[in-house]
Coordinates of C-alpha atoms and ligand atoms in Angstrom, one line a residue:
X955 CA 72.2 42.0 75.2
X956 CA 68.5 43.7 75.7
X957 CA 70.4 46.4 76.8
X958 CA 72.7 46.6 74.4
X959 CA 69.9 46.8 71.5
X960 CA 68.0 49.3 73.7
X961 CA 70.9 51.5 73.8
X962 CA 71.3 51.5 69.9
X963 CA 67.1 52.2 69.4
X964 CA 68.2 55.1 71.5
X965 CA 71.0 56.2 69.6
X966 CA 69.1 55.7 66.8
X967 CA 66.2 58.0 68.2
X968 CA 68.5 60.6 69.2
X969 CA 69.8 60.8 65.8
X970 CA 66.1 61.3 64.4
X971 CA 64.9 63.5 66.9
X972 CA 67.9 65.9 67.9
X973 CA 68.7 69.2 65.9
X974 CA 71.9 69.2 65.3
X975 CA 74.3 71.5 67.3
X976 CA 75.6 75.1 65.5
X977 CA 79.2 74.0 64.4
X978 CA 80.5 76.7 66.9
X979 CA 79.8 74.7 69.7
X980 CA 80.0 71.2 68.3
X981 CA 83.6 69.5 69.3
X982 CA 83.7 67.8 65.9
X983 CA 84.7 70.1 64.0
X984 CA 87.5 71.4 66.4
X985 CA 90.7 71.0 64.1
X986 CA 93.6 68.8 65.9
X987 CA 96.7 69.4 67.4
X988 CA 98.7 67.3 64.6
X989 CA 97.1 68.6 61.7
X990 CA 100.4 69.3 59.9
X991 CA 100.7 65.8 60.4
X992 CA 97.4 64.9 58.0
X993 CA 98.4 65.4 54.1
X994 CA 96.0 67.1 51.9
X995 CA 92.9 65.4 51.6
X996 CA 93.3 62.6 54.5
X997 CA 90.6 62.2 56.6
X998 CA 90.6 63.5 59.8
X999 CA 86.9 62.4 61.5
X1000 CA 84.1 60.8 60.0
X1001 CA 80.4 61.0 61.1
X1002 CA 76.7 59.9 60.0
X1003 CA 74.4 62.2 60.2
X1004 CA 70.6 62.0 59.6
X1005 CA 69.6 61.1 56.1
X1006 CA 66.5 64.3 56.3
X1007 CA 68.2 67.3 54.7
X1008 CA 66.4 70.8 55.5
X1009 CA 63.4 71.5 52.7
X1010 CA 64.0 74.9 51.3
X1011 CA 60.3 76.4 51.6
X1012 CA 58.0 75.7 54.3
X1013 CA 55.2 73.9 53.0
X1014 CA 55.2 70.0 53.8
X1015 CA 58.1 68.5 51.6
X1016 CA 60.4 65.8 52.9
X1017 CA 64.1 66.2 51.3
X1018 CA 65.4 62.6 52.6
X1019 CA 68.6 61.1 51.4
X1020 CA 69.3 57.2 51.8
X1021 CA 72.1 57.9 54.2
X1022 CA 74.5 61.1 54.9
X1023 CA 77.6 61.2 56.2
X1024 CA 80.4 64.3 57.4
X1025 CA 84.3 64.0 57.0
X1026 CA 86.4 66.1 58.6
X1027 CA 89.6 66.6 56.2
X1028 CA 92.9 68.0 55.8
X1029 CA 93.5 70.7 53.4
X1030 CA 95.6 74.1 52.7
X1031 CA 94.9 77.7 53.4
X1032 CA 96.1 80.7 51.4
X1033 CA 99.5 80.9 53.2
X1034 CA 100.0 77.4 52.7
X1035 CA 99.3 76.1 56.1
X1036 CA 97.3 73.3 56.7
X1037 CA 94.0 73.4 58.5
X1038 CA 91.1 71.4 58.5
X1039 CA 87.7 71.3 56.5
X1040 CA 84.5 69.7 56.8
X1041 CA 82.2 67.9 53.7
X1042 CA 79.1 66.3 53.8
X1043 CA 78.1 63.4 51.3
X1044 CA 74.9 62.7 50.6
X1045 CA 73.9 59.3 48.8
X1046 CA 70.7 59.3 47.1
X1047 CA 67.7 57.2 47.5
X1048 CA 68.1 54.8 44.0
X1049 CA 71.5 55.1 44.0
X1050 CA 73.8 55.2 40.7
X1051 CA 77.2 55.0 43.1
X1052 CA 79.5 55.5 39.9
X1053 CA 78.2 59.3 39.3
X1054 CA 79.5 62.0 41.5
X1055 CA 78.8 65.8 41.9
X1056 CA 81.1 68.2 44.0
X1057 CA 77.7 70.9 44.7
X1058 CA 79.5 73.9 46.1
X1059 CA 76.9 75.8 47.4
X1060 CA 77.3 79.6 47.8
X1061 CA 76.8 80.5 51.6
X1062 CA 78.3 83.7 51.3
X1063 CA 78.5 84.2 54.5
X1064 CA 81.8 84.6 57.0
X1065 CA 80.5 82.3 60.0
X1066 CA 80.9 78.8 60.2
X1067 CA 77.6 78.6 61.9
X1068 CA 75.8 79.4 57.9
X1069 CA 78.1 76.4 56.8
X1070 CA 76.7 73.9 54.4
X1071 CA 77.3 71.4 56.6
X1072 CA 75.1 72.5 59.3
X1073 CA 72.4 74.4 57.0
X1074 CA 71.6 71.7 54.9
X1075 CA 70.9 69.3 58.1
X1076 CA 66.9 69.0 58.8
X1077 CA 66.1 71.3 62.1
X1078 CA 62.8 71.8 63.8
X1079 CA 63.1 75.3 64.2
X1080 CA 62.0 75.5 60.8
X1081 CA 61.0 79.4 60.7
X1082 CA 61.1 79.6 56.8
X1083 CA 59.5 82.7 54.8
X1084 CA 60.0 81.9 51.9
X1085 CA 62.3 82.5 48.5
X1086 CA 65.0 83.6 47.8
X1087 CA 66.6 84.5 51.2
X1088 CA 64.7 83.1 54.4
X1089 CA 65.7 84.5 57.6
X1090 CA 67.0 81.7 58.9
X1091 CA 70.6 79.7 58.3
X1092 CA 68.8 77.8 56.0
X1093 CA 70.3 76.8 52.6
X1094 CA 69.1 78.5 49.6
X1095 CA 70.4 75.5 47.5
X1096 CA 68.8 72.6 48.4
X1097 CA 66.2 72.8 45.7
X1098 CA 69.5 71.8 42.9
X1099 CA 71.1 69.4 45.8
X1100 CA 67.7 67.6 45.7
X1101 CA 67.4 67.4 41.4
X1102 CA 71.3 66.0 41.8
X1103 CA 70.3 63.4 44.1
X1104 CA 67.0 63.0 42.0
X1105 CA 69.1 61.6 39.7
X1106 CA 70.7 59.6 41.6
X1107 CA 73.9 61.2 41.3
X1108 CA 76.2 61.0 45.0
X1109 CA 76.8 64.5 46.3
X1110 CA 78.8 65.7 48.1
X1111 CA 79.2 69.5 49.5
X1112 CA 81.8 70.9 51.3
X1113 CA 82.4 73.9 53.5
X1114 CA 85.0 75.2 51.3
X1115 CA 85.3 78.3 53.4
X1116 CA 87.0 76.2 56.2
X1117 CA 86.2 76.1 60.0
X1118 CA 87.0 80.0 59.8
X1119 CA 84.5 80.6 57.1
X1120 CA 86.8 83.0 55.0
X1121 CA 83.9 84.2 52.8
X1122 CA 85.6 85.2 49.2
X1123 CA 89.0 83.3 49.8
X1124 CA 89.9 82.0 46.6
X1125 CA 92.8 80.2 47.4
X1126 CA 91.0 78.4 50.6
X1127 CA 88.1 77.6 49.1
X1128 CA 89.8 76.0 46.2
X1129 CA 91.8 74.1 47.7
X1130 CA 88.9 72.7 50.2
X1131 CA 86.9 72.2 47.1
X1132 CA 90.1 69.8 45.8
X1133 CA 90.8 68.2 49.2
X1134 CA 87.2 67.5 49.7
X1135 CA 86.8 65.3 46.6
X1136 CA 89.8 63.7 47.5
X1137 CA 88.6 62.5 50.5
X1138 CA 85.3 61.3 49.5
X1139 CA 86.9 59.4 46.7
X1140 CA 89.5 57.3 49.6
X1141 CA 86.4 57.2 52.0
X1142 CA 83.0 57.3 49.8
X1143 CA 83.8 53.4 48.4
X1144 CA 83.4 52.1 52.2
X1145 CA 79.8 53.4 52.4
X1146 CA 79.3 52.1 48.7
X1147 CA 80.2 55.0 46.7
X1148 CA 82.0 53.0 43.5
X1149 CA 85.9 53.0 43.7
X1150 CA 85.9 54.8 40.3
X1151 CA 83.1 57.0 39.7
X1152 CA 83.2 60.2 37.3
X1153 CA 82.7 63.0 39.3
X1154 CA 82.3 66.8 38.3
X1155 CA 81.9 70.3 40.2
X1156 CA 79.0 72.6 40.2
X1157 CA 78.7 75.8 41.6
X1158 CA 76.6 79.4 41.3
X1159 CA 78.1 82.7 43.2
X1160 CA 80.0 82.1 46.0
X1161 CA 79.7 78.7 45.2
X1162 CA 81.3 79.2 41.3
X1163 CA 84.4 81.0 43.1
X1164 CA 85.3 77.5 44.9
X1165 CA 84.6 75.9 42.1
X1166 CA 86.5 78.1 39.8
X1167 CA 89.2 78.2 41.7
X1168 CA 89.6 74.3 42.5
X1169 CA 89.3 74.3 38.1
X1170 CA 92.5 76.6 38.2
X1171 CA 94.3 75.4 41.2
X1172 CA 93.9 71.7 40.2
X1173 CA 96.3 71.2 37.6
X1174 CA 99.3 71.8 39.9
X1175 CA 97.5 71.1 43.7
X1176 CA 95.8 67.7 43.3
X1177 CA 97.2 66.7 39.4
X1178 CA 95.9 63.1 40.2
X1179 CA 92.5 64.0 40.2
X1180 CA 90.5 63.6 36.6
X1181 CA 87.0 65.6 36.7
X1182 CA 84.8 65.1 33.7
X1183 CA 84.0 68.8 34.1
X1184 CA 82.6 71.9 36.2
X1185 CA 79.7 73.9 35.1
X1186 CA 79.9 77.5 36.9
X1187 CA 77.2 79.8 37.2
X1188 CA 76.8 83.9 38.3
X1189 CA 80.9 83.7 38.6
X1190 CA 82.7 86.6 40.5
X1191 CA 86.2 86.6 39.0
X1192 CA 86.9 89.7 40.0
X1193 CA 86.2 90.5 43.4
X1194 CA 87.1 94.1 43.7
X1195 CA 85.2 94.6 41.0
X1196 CA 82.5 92.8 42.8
X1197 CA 82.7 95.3 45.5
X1198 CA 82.5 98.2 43.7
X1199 CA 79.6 97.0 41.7
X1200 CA 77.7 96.1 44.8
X1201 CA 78.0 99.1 47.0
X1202 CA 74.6 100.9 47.6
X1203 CA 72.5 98.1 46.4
X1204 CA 71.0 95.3 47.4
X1205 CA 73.9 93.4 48.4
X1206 CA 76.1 95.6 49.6
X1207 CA 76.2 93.7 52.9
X1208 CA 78.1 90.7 51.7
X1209 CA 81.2 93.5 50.5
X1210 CA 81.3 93.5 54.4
X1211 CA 81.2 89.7 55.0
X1212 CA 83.7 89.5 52.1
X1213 CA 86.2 91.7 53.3
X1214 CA 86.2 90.1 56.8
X1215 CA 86.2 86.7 54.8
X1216 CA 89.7 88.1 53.8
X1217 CA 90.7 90.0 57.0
X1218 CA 90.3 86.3 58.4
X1219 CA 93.1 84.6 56.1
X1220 CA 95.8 87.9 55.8
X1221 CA 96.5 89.5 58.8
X1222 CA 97.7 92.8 57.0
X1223 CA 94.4 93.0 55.8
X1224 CA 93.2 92.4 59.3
X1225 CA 95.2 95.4 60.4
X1226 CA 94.1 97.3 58.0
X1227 CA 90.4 96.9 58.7
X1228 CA 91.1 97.4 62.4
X1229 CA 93.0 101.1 61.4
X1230 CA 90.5 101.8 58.7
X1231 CA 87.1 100.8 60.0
X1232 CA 85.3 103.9 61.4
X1233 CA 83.9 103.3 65.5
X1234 CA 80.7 104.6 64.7
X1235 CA 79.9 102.1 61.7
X1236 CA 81.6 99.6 63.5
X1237 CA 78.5 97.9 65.2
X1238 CA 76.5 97.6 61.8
X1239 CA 79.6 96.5 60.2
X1240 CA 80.0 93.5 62.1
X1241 CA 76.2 92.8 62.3
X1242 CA 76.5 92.4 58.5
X1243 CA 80.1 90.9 58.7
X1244 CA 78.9 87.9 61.2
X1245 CA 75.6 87.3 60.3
X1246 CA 74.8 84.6 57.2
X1247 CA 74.1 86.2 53.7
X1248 CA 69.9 86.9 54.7
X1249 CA 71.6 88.6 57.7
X1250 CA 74.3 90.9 55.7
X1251 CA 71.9 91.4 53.3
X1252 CA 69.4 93.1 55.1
X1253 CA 71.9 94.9 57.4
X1254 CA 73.9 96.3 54.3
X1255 CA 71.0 97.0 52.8
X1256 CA 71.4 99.8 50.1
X1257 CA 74.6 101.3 52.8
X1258 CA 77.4 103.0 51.3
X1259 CA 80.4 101.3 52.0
X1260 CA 83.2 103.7 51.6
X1261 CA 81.4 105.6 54.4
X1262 CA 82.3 103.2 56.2
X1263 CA 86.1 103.7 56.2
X1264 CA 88.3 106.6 57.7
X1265 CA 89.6 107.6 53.8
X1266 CA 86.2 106.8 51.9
X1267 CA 86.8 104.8 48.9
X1268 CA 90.5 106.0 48.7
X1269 CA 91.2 103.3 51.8
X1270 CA 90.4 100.6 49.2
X1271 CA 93.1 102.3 47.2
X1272 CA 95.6 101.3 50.2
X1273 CA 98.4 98.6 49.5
X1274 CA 96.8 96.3 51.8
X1275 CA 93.7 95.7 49.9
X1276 CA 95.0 96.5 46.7
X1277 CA 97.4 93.3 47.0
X1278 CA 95.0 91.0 48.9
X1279 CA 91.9 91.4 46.4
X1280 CA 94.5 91.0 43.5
X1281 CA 96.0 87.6 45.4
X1282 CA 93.4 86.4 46.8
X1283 CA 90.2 87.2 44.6
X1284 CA 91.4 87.5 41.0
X1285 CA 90.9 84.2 38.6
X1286 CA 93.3 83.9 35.4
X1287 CA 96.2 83.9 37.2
X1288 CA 97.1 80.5 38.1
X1289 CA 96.9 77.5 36.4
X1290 CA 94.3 77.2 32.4
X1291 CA 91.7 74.9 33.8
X1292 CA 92.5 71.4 32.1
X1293 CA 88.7 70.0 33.0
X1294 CA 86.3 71.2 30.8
X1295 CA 84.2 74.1 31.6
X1296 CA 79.9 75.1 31.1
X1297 CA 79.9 78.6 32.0
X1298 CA 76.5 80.5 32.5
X1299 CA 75.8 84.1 33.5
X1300 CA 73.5 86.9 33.1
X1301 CA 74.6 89.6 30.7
X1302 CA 73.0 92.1 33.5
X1303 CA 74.1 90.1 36.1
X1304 CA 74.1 93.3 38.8
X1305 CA 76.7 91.5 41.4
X1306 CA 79.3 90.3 39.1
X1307 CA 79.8 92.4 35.8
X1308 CA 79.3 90.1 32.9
X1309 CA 81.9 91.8 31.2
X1310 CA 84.6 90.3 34.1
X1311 CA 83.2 86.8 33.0
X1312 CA 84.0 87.5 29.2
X1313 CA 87.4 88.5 29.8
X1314 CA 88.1 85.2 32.0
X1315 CA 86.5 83.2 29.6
X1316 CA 88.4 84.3 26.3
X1317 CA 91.4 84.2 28.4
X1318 CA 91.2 80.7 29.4
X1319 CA 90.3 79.9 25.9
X1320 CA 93.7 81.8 24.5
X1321 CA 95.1 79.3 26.9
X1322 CA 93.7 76.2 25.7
X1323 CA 90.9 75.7 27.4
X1324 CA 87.6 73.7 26.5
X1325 CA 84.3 76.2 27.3
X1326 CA 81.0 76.5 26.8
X1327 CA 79.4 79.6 28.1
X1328 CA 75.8 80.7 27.8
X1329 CA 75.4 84.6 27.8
X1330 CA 71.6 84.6 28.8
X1331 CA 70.4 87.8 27.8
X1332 CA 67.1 87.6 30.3
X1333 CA 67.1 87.9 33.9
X1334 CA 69.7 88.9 36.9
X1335 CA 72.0 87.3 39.0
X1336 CA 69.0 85.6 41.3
X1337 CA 66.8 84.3 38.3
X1338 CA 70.3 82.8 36.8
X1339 CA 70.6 80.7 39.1
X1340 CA 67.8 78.9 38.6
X1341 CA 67.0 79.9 34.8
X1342 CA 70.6 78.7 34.1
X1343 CA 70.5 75.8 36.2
X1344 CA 68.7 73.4 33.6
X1345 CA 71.5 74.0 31.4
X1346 CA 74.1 73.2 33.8
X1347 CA 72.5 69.9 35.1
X1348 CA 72.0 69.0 31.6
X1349 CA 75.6 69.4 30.7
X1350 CA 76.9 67.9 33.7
X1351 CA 74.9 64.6 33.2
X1352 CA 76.5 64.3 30.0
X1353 CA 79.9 64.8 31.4
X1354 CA 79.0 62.2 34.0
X1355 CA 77.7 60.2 30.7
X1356 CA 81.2 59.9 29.9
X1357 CA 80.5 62.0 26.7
X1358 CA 83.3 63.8 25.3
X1359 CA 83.3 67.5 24.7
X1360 CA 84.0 69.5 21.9
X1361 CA 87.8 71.2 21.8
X1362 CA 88.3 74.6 22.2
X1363 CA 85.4 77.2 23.0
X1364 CA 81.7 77.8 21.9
X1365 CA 79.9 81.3 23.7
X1366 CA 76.0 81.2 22.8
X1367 CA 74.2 83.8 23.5
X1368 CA 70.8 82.4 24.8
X1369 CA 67.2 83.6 26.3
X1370 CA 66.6 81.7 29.1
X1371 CA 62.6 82.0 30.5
X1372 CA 60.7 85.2 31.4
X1373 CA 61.2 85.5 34.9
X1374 CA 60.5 88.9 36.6
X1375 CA 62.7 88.9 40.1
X1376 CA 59.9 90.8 42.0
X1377 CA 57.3 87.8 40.9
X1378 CA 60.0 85.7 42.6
X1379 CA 60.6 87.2 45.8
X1380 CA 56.6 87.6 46.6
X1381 CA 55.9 83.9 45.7
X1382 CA 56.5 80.8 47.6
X1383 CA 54.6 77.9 46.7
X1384 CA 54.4 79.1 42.8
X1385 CA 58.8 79.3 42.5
X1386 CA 58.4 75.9 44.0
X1387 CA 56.7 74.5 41.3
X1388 CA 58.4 76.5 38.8
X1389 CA 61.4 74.8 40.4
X1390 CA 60.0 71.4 40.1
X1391 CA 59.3 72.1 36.4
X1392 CA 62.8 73.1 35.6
X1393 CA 65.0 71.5 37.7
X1394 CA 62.7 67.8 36.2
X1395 CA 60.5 66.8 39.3
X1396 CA 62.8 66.9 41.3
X1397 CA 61.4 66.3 45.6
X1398 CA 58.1 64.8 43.7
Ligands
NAG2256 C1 89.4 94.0 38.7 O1 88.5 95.0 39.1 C2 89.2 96.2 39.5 C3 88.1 97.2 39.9 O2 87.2 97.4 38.9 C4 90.0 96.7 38.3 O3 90.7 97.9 38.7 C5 91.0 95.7 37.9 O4 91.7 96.1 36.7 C6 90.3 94.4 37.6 N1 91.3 93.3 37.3 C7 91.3 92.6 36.2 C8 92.4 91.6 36.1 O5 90.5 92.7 35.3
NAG2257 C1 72.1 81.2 62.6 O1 73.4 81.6 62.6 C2 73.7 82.6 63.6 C3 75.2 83.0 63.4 O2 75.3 83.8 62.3 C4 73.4 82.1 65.0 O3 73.7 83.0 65.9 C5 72.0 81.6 65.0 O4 71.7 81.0 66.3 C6 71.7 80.7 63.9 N1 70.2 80.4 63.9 C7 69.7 79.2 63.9 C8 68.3 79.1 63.8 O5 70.4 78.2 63.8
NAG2258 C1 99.7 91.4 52.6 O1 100.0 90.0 52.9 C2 100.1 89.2 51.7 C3 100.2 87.7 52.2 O2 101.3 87.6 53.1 C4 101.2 89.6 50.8 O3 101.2 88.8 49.6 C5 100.9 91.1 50.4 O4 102.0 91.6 49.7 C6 100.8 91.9 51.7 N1 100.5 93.3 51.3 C7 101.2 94.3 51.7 C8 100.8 95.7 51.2 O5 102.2 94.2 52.4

């Protein structure tokens, strides 16, 4: 019996003290043999994990949960296959167990090792330096994970990329983003999640396409499920404009990680890449291509993409690209959401023009849909996410509430804080608390 108990203390300890291993070389998430024989949304493996998450700066804050656990899942890639997918839930210390939030955070990045799953996990090799992008696999999104679970909302967030991490996938990532709520819905209520909760999605960036996307995909993929809404932020509905809007900037590194992201789910685009990718840029391609978003960012770095590619920018004029970005990175072409939508974006937003937003938005309105979307005339794609985020919680507690919205569609064109992006990226400590003002005290 003594040794019985002395063997859980040390389980337990193990649990507290070990970092956890990269998801490449962790077993769990290897996807079985059967897994056609799994429908969509049926768990596959569970695990507990440590309740610490990872604090986002490196000054002495403890992000703890009351308890975390990982599911392994079944759900559908863009050709219709089934593979597996991984989500974390987190339950909140002062737990309301019948609220809910899907927090789809954006990675951006096309290895599973930058996965949610892993990077939100507390690690001692905590190397941080600071806002917005730390050169480390740390999430940037913990600070709006933390004000969730602040308010004792359940969250749960999902590596809606899949165990290939197919950066910009929309098909994938939606239907991840579906599957994953199933399964925390079947499975939550045995580690005292309530058997009916509301539940919503949230999502900026890369984290707005899976949410977008599970929006559009859901009335025909996973009908049964009723969300009480989704508030997207810094949306990307159109990702070859995306591309071109990024090159030689800032970001250009995550057009590389993007178009592996789809080279991974359609092998003519794979094919094409391999014909089309010049040697000598081939190195720094992949640096970028592999790395997680602080890594493609500083690698791409201001590059010029096209140079990249044996015709320039006319080998994004190819049929191969030309048919997968339309497929596979285009929203408004599936299903009018039927949950309703809060929409924010910057009007200079330099990744994703806002112009592509408007469009969307007056399109899904044509269609019926209910919208609210916040033009914020202040700010860029970075400060947005944070500026906008207020906004977005607010909405989504009154969708979790259970208060009904407004029919049709309401665009407001709002001014959202001073914030100057340069003041951002030089302070730590300062964005912190500017953080902890917004987002309501949230890690106090
Ligand atoms: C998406 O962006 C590309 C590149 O700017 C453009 O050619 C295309 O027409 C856009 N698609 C839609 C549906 O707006
Ligand atoms: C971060 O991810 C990369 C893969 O992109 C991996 O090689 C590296 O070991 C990871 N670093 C940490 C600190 O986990
Ligand atoms: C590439 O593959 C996708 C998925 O199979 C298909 O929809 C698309 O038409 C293909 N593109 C070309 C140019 O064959």
């Amino acid at each position: 019996m003594w040794s019985n108990i002395l063997s859980a203390v040390l389980a337990i300890a193990a649990i507290v003290t070990a970092d956890p291993l990269l998801p490449s070389q962790d077993a769990w998430y290897d996807q079985p043999e059967d897994i056609a024989s799994y429908a969509p949304g049926d768990l596959i493996r569970f695990r507990q994990i440590p309740a610490d998450l990872q604090p986002f700066f490196s000054i002495p804050v403890e992000v703890t949960t009351k308890a975390a656990y990982q599911y392994l899942f079944r759900t559908t890639d863009s050709l219709g296959d089934p593979v597996a997918a991984v989500v974390t839930l987190l339950e909140p210390h002062n737990s309301d167990p019948t609220k809910l939030v899907g927090y789809q955070a954006p990675y951006d990045s096309a290895s599973l090792d930058c996965s949610p799953s892993y990077t939100v996990q507390a690690r001692t090799d905590n190397a941080l330096v600071g806002f917005p992008l730390p050169k480390t696999n740390t999430s940037i999104d913990i600070p709006f994970i933390g004000a969730a679970l602040n308010r004792g909302w359940w969250v749960l967030t999902t590596d809606y990329e899949g165990l290939e991490a197919q950066f910009t996938v929309g098909l994938q990532s939606g239907h991840a983003t579906l599957d994953s709520m199933r399964v925390v819905l079947r499975e939550g209520p045995k580690v005292g999640l309530s058997t009916d909760p509301r539940y919503a999605l949230w999502g900026y960036s890369g984290g707005a396409l899976a949410s977008g996307w599970a929006a559009e995909l859901q009335p025909t993929y996973a009908p049964e499920l009723d969300f009480a809404g989704v508030a997207i932020g810094g949306l990307t509905p159109n990702v070859s404009s995306v591309l071109q809007t990024i090159n030689k900037g800032a970001n250009t590194g995550l057009a590389f990680s993007g178009i592996y992201g789809q080279a991974k789910a359609f092998q003519n685009l794979s094919d094409w890449l391999d014909q089309n990718l010049l040697p000598e840029k081939a190195d720094k391609f992949w640096a970028a291509a592999n790395g997680c978003l602080s890594e493609a960012k500083e690698v791409g770095s201001d590059e010029d993409m096209y140079s990249y590619f044996a015709k320039g920018e006319a080998s994004f004029y190819d049929p191969e690209p030309q048919s997968i970005f339309k497929w596979s990175g285009q929203m408004g072409i599936r299903d009018t959401p039927t949950m309703p939508l809060f929409v924010y974006k910057a009007v200079a937003d330099e990744i994703s023009p806002v112009e592509d937003t408007d469009t969307l938005v007056k399109q899904y309105c044509a269609q019926g849909a209910r919208i609210e979307y916040h033009r914020d005339w202040v700010g860029v794609h970075l400060t947005e996410a944070i500026a906008g985020s207020a906004s977005a919680m607010h909405w989504i507690s009154e969708r979790l509430n259970g208060d009904a919205v407004d029919d049709g569609c309401r665009t407001k064109q709002v001014v959202l804080t001073e914030l100057d992006p340069a003041t951002i990226l030089t302070l730590g400590e300062e964005v912190f608390a500017f953080l902890q003002t917004i987002l309501g005290g949230m890690l106090g």
